[in-house]
C-alpha cells in the first residue's frame, strides 16, 4: 500500500528519493578508487621529474593513461556525490541549496571533461 | 521580534570530542579539500597538453617551496581519506564498531596515513635520481 499521496510521489518527496542509489554508488566508487589511487599517485609522483617528451611518452602508455582516465572520471564522480551530501547538510535555504548544487556539479563536470580531454590529447 | 536568549545545550567548547569523532570530521574536511585539489590536477594536465613551456611552468610552480607544501598537504589529505575510507567500508560491513576496536583502528588510520604519505614522497624522490 502506498502511503504517499500522488503529488508527493511525483515530486519525489517522503523517502530520500534515490538515496539508496547514492549510498551504493559512493561505496562502489570508493572501492574502485582504492587500487586506482594507489596506482595513479605513484605514477603522478614520477611525472614532474621527467622531461616533457619523456612525460608525453609515459602518458601515452595505456598502462598509465587508462588508470589515470579511470581515476579522473570515477574520482570526480565520487567527489561530486560526496560534495552533494556536504552541501545538503550545510545549506539550509532550498533555493540557495539548489543553486550551490548546480554550480558544484557544473564545476566538477567541466573539470572532469577538461582533464580527460587534456589527457587524451597527450596520450593519443 | 528578537530571539530570546535561551540556554543552549553544551557543545564543542564543553565536550572533548572522541578521536573517532575528530577523524570523522577530518574525513569530511579532507574530502572537500581533495575536491578542491582536483583543480590543481586539472591545471597540471592542461599544462601537459599545452606544450613544453606550460608544462615547465606548472612543474616549477609545484616544485617551489610553497607548491611543495601544498602538494604535501594534498598528499596527506589523500592518504588520510583513503585509509579512513577503508575503515568506513569495513564499518559498512558491520565490522569494527565496538568502542575499543574503533579507538584502535583510529590510530591505525593515523599511522597508516602518515606512513603512506612518507612512502609516496620517498618513492618520488628516489625516482628522480
XYZ file of N, CA, C and O in Angstrom, chain B residues 17-91:
300
model
N 35.836 16.007 22.068
C 35.422 15.036 21.065
C 36.267 13.775 21.136
O 37.486 13.843 21.258
N 35.618 12.609 21.044
C 36.408 11.372 20.954
C 37.233 11.364 19.673
O 36.887 12.056 18.702
N 38.284 10.578 19.653
C 39.172 10.537 18.486
C 38.411 10.152 17.225
O 38.617 10.735 16.154
N 37.494 9.189 17.374
C 36.714 8.749 16.222
C 35.904 9.897 15.622
O 35.780 10.024 14.408
N 35.388 10.757 16.488
C 34.600 11.898 16.007
C 35.496 12.893 15.285
O 35.120 13.451 14.247
N 36.688 13.122 15.827
C 37.636 14.030 15.169
C 38.009 13.512 13.788
O 38.059 14.259 12.814
N 38.271 12.209 13.716
C 38.620 11.616 12.435
C 37.455 11.698 11.453
O 37.635 11.843 10.252
N 36.245 11.618 12.002
C 35.076 11.666 11.145
C 34.957 13.019 10.450
O 34.761 13.090 9.235
N 35.107 14.112 11.214
C 35.004 15.427 10.590
C 36.214 15.693 9.690
O 36.110 16.353 8.656
N 37.362 15.103 10.064
C 38.537 15.245 9.197
C 38.321 14.533 7.876
O 38.767 14.989 6.822
N 37.621 13.394 7.936
C 37.317 12.660 6.705
C 36.494 13.540 5.769
O 36.765 13.622 4.563
N 35.517 14.246 6.346
C 34.705 15.148 5.532
C 35.570 16.297 5.033
O 35.503 16.680 3.869
N 36.377 16.883 5.919
C 37.231 18.008 5.545
C 38.217 17.645 4.450
O 38.378 18.394 3.479
N 38.869 16.486 4.562
C 39.817 16.067 3.526
C 39.084 15.795 2.227
O 39.612 16.063 1.144
N 37.871 15.288 2.314
C 37.080 15.047 1.113
C 36.835 16.335 0.348
O 37.057 16.402 -0.870
N 36.396 17.365 1.074
C 36.153 18.666 0.432
C 37.456 19.241 -0.113
O 37.515 19.740 -1.240
N 38.540 19.134 0.684
C 39.832 19.664 0.245
C 40.316 18.946 -1.013
O 40.893 19.566 -1.910
N 40.098 17.644 -1.071
C 40.524 16.885 -2.248
C 39.736 17.296 -3.481
O 40.291 17.355 -4.589
N 38.441 17.588 -3.276
C 37.641 18.046 -4.415
C 38.218 19.350 -4.951
O 38.307 19.557 -6.161
N 38.659 20.221 -4.035
C 39.305 21.465 -4.469
C 40.660 21.172 -5.095
O 41.054 21.790 -6.090
N 41.380 20.207 -4.523
C 42.687 19.846 -5.057
C 42.610 19.269 -6.456
O 43.586 19.323 -7.206
N 41.436 18.757 -6.826
C 41.239 18.256 -8.180
C 41.501 19.328 -9.216
O 41.936 19.042 -10.336
N 41.241 20.575 -8.796
C 41.502 21.698 -9.705
C 42.990 21.792 -10.040
O 43.370 22.121 -11.169
N 43.836 21.483 -9.045
C 45.280 21.513 -9.277
C 45.687 20.451 -10.291
O 46.493 20.702 -11.194
N 45.107 19.254 -10.111
C 45.411 18.163 -11.039
C 44.953 18.514 -12.451
O 45.656 18.288 -13.433
N 43.760 19.105 -12.516
C 43.200 19.516 -13.801
C 44.129 20.526 -14.470
O 44.436 20.410 -15.663
N 44.592 21.513 -13.685
C 45.504 22.530 -14.213
C 46.775 21.879 -14.748
O 47.267 22.212 -15.833
N 47.319 20.922 -14.004
C 48.567 20.285 -14.394
C 48.403 19.507 -15.704
O 49.266 19.542 -16.580
N 47.258 18.826 -15.844
C 47.010 18.062 -17.069
C 46.837 18.996 -18.267
O 47.314 18.715 -19.372
N 46.157 20.117 -18.045
C 46.001 21.097 -19.125
C 47.371 21.630 -19.527
O 47.663 21.805 -20.719
N 48.232 21.872 -18.523
C 49.584 22.360 -18.812
C 50.351 21.338 -19.641
O 51.067 21.685 -20.585
N 50.181 20.053 -19.284
C 50.857 18.993 -20.035
C 50.401 18.994 -21.479
O 51.200 18.854 -22.415
N 49.093 19.175 -21.675
C 48.543 19.147 -23.032
C 48.873 20.417 -23.805
O 48.773 20.444 -25.031
N 49.283 21.473 -23.083
C 49.507 22.754 -23.760
C 50.918 22.894 -24.306
O 51.209 23.863 -25.002
N 51.799 21.964 -23.980
C 53.136 22.062 -24.563
C 54.231 22.176 -23.519
O 53.964 22.338 -22.326
N 55.488 22.095 -23.969
C 56.636 22.052 -23.045
C 56.726 23.277 -22.128
O 57.072 23.140 -20.951
N 56.445 24.482 -22.657
C 56.594 25.685 -21.826
C 55.596 25.682 -20.683
O 55.962 25.918 -19.524
N 54.328 25.431 -21.018
C 53.295 25.412 -19.977
C 53.592 24.339 -18.948
O 53.400 24.526 -17.743
N 54.073 23.172 -19.428
C 54.402 22.058 -18.540
C 55.516 22.445 -17.584
O 55.469 22.188 -16.387
N 56.545 23.127 -18.141
C 57.672 23.543 -17.296
C 57.213 24.552 -16.246
O 57.640 24.498 -15.084
N 56.351 25.478 -16.652
C 55.832 26.460 -15.698
C 55.071 25.776 -14.572
O 55.269 26.096 -13.389
N 54.211 24.835 -14.947
C 53.412 24.131 -13.937
C 54.320 23.383 -12.967
O 54.134 23.438 -11.745
N 55.320 22.675 -13.501
C 56.238 21.930 -12.635
C 57.036 22.850 -11.742
O 57.323 22.522 -10.587
N 57.406 24.027 -12.283
C 58.145 24.992 -11.465
C 57.280 25.484 -10.304
O 57.742 25.613 -9.172
N 55.994 25.750 -10.609
C 55.064 26.185 -9.565
C 54.937 25.130 -8.479
O 55.014 25.430 -7.289
N 54.725 23.871 -8.892
C 54.544 22.814 -7.910
C 55.849 22.463 -7.212
O 55.860 21.952 -6.102
N 56.982 22.730 -7.898
C 58.278 22.390 -7.321
C 58.785 23.436 -6.354
O 59.698 23.165 -5.567
N 58.192 24.634 -6.390
C 58.611 25.677 -5.453
C 58.238 25.260 -4.041
O 57.418 24.375 -3.833
N 58.833 25.923 -3.037
C 58.580 25.502 -1.665
C 57.137 25.661 -1.220
O 56.579 24.743 -0.620
N 56.479 26.799 -1.536
C 55.046 26.836 -1.212
C 54.261 25.754 -1.955
O 53.348 25.138 -1.401
N 54.657 25.515 -3.226
C 53.991 24.478 -4.016
C 54.143 23.109 -3.382
O 53.207 22.321 -3.325
N 55.364 22.832 -2.911
C 55.611 21.521 -2.297
C 54.829 21.355 -1.007
O 54.349 20.272 -0.699
N 54.698 22.457 -0.257
C 53.911 22.394 0.979
C 52.464 22.035 0.647
O 51.858 21.172 1.287
N 51.944 22.703 -0.377
C 50.561 22.430 -0.793
C 50.421 20.970 -1.225
O 49.486 20.274 -0.841
N 51.397 20.498 -2.041
C 51.342 19.115 -2.511
C 51.426 18.128 -1.357
O 50.738 17.106 -1.346
N 52.282 18.441 -0.386
C 52.413 17.547 0.763
C 51.093 17.468 1.535
O 50.637 16.383 1.904
N 50.501 18.648 1.733
C 49.208 18.685 2.429
C 48.165 17.892 1.656
O 47.385 17.121 2.239
N 48.148 18.073 0.326
C 47.186 17.338 -0.510
C 47.435 15.838 -0.410
O 46.491 15.044 -0.326
N 48.717 15.429 -0.431
C 49.012 14.002 -0.395
C 48.617 13.408 0.959
O 48.076 12.302 1.011
N 48.869 14.145 2.051
C 48.438 13.621 3.344
C 46.915 13.530 3.398
O 46.359 12.550 3.904
N 46.249 14.560 2.862
C 44.783 14.537 2.828
C 44.272 13.330 2.068
O 43.334 12.643 2.495
N 44.919 13.045 0.929
C 44.512 11.908 0.108
C 44.718 10.600 0.863
O 43.835 9.741 0.910
N 45.885 10.430 1.459
C 46.187 9.193 2.184
C 45.254 9.014 3.365
O 44.767 7.905 3.617
N 44.993 10.112 4.093
C 44.089 10.008 5.234
C 42.692 9.599 4.765
O 42.064 8.704 5.333
N 42.220 10.275 3.717
C 40.865 9.990 3.231
C 40.766 8.547 2.751
O 39.755 7.879 2.958
N 41.862 8.061 2.133
C 41.885 6.688 1.650
C 41.840 5.706 2.816
O 41.017 4.772 2.834
N 42.732 5.898 3.797
C 42.794 4.962 4.930
C 41.497 4.988 5.738
O 40.944 3.939 6.081
N 41.003 6.201 6.044
C 39.760 6.284 6.809
C 38.589 5.755 5.991
O 37.635 5.196 6.526
N 38.680 5.942 4.646
C 37.638 5.428 3.774
C 37.559 3.911 3.826
O 36.472 3.325 3.841
N 38.730 3.271 3.875
C 38.763 1.808 4.003
C 38.087 1.394 5.299
O 37.310 0.429 5.333
N 38.368 2.161 6.371
C 37.731 1.856 7.666
C 36.208 1.985 7.560
O 35.450 1.168 8.084
N 35.760 3.007 6.812
C 34.327 3.194 6.596
C 33.706 2.008 5.887
O 32.586 1.586 6.204
N 34.459 1.475 4.894
C 33.923 0.323 4.153
C 33.784 -0.892 5.049
O 32.811 -1.645 4.963
N 34.753 -1.080 5.962
C 34.616 -2.169 6.925
C 33.415 -1.939 7.829
O 32.667 -2.858 8.150
N 33.224 -0.665 8.230
C 32.056 -0.352 9.061
C 30.759 -0.662 8.327
O 29.808 -1.126 8.940
